[in-house]
JSON list of C-alpha atoms in Angstrom, two decimals:
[
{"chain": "Q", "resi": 114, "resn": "UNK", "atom": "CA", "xyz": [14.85, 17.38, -5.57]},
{"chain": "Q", "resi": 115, "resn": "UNK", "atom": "CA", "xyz": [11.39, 18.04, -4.88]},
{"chain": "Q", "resi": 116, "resn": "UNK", "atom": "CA", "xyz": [10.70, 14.49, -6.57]},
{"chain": "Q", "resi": 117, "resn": "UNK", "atom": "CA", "xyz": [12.67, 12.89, -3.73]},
{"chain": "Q", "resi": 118, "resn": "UNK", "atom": "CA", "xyz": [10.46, 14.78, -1.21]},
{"chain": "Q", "resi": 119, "resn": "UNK", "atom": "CA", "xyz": [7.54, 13.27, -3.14]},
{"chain": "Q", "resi": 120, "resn": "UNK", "atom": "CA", "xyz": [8.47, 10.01, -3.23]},
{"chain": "Q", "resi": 121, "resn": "UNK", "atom": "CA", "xyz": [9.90, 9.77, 0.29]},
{"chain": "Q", "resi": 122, "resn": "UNK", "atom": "CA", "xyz": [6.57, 11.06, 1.60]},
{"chain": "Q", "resi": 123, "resn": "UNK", "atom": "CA", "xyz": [4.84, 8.45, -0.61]},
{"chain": "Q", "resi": 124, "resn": "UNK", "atom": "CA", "xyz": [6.80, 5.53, 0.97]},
{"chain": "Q", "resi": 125, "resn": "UNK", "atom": "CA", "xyz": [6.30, 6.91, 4.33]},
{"chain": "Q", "resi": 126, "resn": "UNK", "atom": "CA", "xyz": [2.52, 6.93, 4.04]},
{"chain": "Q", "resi": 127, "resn": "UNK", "atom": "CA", "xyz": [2.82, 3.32, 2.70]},
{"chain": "Q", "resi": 128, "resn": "UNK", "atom": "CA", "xyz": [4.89, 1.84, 5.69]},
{"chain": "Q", "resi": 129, "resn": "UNK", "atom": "CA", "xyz": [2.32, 4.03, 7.89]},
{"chain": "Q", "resi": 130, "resn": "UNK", "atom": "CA", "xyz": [-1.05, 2.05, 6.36]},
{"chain": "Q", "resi": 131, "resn": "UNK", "atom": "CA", "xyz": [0.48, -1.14, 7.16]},
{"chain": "Q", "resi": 132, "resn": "UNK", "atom": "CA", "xyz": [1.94, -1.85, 4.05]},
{"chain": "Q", "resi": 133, "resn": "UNK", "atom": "CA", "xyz": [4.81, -3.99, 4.97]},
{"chain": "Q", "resi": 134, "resn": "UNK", "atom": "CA", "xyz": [2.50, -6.89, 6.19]},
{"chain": "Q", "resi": 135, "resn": "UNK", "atom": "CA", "xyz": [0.11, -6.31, 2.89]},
{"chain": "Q", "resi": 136, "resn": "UNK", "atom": "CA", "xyz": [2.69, -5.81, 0.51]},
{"chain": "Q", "resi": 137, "resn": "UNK", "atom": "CA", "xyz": [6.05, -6.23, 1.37]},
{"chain": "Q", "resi": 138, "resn": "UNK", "atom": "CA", "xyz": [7.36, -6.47, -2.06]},
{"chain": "Q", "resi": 139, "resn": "UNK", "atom": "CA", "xyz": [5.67, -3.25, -3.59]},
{"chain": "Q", "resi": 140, "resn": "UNK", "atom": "CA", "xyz": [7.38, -1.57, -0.73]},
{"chain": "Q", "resi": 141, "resn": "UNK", "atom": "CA", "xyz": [10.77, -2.87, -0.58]},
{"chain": "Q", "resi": 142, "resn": "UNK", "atom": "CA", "xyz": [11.17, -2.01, -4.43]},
{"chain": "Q", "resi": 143, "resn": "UNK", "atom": "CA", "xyz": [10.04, 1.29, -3.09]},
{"chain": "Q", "resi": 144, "resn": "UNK", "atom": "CA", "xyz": [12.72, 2.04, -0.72]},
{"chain": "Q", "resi": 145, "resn": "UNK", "atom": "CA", "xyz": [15.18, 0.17, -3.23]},
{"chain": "Q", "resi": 146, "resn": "UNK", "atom": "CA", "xyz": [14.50, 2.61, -5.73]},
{"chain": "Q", "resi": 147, "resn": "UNK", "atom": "CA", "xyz": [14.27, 5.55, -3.23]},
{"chain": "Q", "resi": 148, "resn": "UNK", "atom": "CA", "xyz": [17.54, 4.54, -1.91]},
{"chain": "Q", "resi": 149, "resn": "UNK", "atom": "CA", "xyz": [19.08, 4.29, -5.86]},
{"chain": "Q", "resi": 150, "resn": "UNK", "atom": "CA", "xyz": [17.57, 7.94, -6.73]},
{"chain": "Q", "resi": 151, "resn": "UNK", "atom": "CA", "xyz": [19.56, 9.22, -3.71]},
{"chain": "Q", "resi": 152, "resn": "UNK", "atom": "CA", "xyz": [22.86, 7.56, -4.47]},
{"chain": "Q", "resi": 153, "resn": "UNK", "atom": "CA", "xyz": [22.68, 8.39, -8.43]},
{"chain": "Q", "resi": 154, "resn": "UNK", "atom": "CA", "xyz": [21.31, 12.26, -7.15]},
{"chain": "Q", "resi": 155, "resn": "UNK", "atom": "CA", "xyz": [24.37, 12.29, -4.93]},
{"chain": "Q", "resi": 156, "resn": "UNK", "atom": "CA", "xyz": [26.48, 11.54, -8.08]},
{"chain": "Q", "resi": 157, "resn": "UNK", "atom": "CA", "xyz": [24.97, 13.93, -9.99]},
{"chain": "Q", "resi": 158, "resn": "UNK", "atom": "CA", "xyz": [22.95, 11.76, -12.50]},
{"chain": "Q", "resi": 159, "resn": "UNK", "atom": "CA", "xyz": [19.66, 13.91, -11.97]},
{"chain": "Q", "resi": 160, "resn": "UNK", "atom": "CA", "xyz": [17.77, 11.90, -14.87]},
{"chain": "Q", "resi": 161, "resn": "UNK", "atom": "CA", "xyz": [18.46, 8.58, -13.20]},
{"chain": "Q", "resi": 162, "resn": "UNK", "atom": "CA", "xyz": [17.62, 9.85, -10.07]},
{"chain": "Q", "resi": 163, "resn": "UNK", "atom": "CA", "xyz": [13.79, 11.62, -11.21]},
{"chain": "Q", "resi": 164, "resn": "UNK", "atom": "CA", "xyz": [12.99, 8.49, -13.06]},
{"chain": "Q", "resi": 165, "resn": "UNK", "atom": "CA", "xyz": [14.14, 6.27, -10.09]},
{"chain": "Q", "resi": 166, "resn": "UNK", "atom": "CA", "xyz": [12.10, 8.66, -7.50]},
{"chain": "Q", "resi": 167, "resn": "UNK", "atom": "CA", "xyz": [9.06, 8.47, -10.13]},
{"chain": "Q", "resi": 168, "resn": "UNK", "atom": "CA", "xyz": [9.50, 4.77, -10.01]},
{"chain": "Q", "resi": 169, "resn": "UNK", "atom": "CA", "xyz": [9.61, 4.56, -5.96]},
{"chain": "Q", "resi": 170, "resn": "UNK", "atom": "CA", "xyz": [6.83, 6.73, -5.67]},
{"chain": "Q", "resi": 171, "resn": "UNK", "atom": "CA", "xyz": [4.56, 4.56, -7.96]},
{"chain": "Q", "resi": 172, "resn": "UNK", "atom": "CA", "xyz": [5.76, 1.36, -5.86]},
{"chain": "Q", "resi": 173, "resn": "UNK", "atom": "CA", "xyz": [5.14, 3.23, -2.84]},
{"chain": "Q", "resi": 174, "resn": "UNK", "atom": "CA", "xyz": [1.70, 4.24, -4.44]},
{"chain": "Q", "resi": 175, "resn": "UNK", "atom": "CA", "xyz": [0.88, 0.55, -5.28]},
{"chain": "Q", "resi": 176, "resn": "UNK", "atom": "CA", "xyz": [1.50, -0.92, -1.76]},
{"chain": "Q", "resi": 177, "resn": "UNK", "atom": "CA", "xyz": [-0.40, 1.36, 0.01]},
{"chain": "Q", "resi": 178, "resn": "UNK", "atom": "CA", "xyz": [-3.34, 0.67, -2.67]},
{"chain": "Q", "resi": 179, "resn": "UNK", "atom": "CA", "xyz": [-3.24, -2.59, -1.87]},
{"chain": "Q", "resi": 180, "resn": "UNK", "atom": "CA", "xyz": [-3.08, -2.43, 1.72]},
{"chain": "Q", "resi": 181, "resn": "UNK", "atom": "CA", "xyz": [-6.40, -0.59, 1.17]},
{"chain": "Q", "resi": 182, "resn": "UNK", "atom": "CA", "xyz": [-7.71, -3.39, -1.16]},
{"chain": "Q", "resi": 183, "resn": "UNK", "atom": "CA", "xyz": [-6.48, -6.20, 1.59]},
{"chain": "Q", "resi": 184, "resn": "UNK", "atom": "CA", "xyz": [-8.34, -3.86, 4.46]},
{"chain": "Q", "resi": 185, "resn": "UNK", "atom": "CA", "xyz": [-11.47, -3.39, 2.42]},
{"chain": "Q", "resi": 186, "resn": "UNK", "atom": "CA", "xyz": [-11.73, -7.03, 1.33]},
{"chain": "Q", "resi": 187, "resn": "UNK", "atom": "CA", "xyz": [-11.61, -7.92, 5.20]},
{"chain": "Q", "resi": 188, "resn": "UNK", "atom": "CA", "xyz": [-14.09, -5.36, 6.10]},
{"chain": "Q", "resi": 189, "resn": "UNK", "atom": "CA", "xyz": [-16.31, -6.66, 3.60]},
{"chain": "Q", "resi": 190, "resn": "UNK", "atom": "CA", "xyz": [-15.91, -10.46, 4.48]},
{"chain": "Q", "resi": 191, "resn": "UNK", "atom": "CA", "xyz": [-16.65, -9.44, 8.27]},
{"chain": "Q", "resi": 192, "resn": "UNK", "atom": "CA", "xyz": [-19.65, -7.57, 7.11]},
{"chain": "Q", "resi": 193, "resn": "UNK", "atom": "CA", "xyz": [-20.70, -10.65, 5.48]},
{"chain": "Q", "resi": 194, "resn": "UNK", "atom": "CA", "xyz": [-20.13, -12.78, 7.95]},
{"chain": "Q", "resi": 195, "resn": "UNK", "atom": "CA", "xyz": [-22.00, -10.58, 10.33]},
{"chain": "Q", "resi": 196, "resn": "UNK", "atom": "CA", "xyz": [-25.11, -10.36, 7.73]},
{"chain": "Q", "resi": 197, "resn": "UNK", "atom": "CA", "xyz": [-25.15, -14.48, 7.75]},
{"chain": "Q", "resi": 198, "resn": "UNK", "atom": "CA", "xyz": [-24.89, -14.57, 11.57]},
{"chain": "Q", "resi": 199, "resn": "UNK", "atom": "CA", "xyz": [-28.56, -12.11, 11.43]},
{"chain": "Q", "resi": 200, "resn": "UNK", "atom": "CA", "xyz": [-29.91, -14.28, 8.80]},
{"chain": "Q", "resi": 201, "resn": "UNK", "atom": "CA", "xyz": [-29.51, -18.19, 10.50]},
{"chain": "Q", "resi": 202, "resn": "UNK", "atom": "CA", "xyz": [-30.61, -15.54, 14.08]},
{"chain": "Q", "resi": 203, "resn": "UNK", "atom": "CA", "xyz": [-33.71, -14.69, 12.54]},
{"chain": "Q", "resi": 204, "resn": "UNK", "atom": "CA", "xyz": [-34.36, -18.32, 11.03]},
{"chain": "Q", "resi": 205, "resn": "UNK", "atom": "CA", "xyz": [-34.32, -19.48, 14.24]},
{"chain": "Q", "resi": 206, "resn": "UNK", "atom": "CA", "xyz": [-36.64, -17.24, 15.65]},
{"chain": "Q", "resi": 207, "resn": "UNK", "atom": "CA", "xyz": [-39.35, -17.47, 13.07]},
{"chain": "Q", "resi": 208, "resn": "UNK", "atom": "CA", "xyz": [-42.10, -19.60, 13.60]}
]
């Protein structure tokens, strides 16, 4: 189903942004569910299988949020850590 589609494409982008260092969880119960919607689609059990592709998109949806949460938070600590490194520079160098 075009839910499947949805949700594979959402896991994909996950395990592409590096989510299976940032959260490995979020996107094993992705593919988990992913792999459940395709076994209970196979079988014919279509309602299973949307809410189970609904399900692995929103994990799939989650881990790649917070990969971009864990990637921001870093950016932002280096930033800092580059803004204190000016600072004690320019304390030195006043008179």
């Amino acid at each position: 189903t075009a839910q499947l589609a949805v949700a594979r494409a959402a896991l994909a982008h996950a395990a592409s942004a590096g989510s299976a260092e940032a959260a490995p969880a979020d996107l094993a119960s992705a593919r988990d569910k992913l792999g459940r919607a395709e076994v209970a689609l196979a079988a014919h059990d279509n309602d299973t299988a949307l809410a189970l592709a609904q399900q692995s998109q929103a994990d799939a949806q989650l881990a790649a949020a917070k990969t971009e949460a864990m990637r921001a938070q870093r950016s932002a600590q280096a930033l800092d850590a580059s803004a204190r490194a000016l600072r004690e520079e320019m304390a030195r160098k006043a008179p």
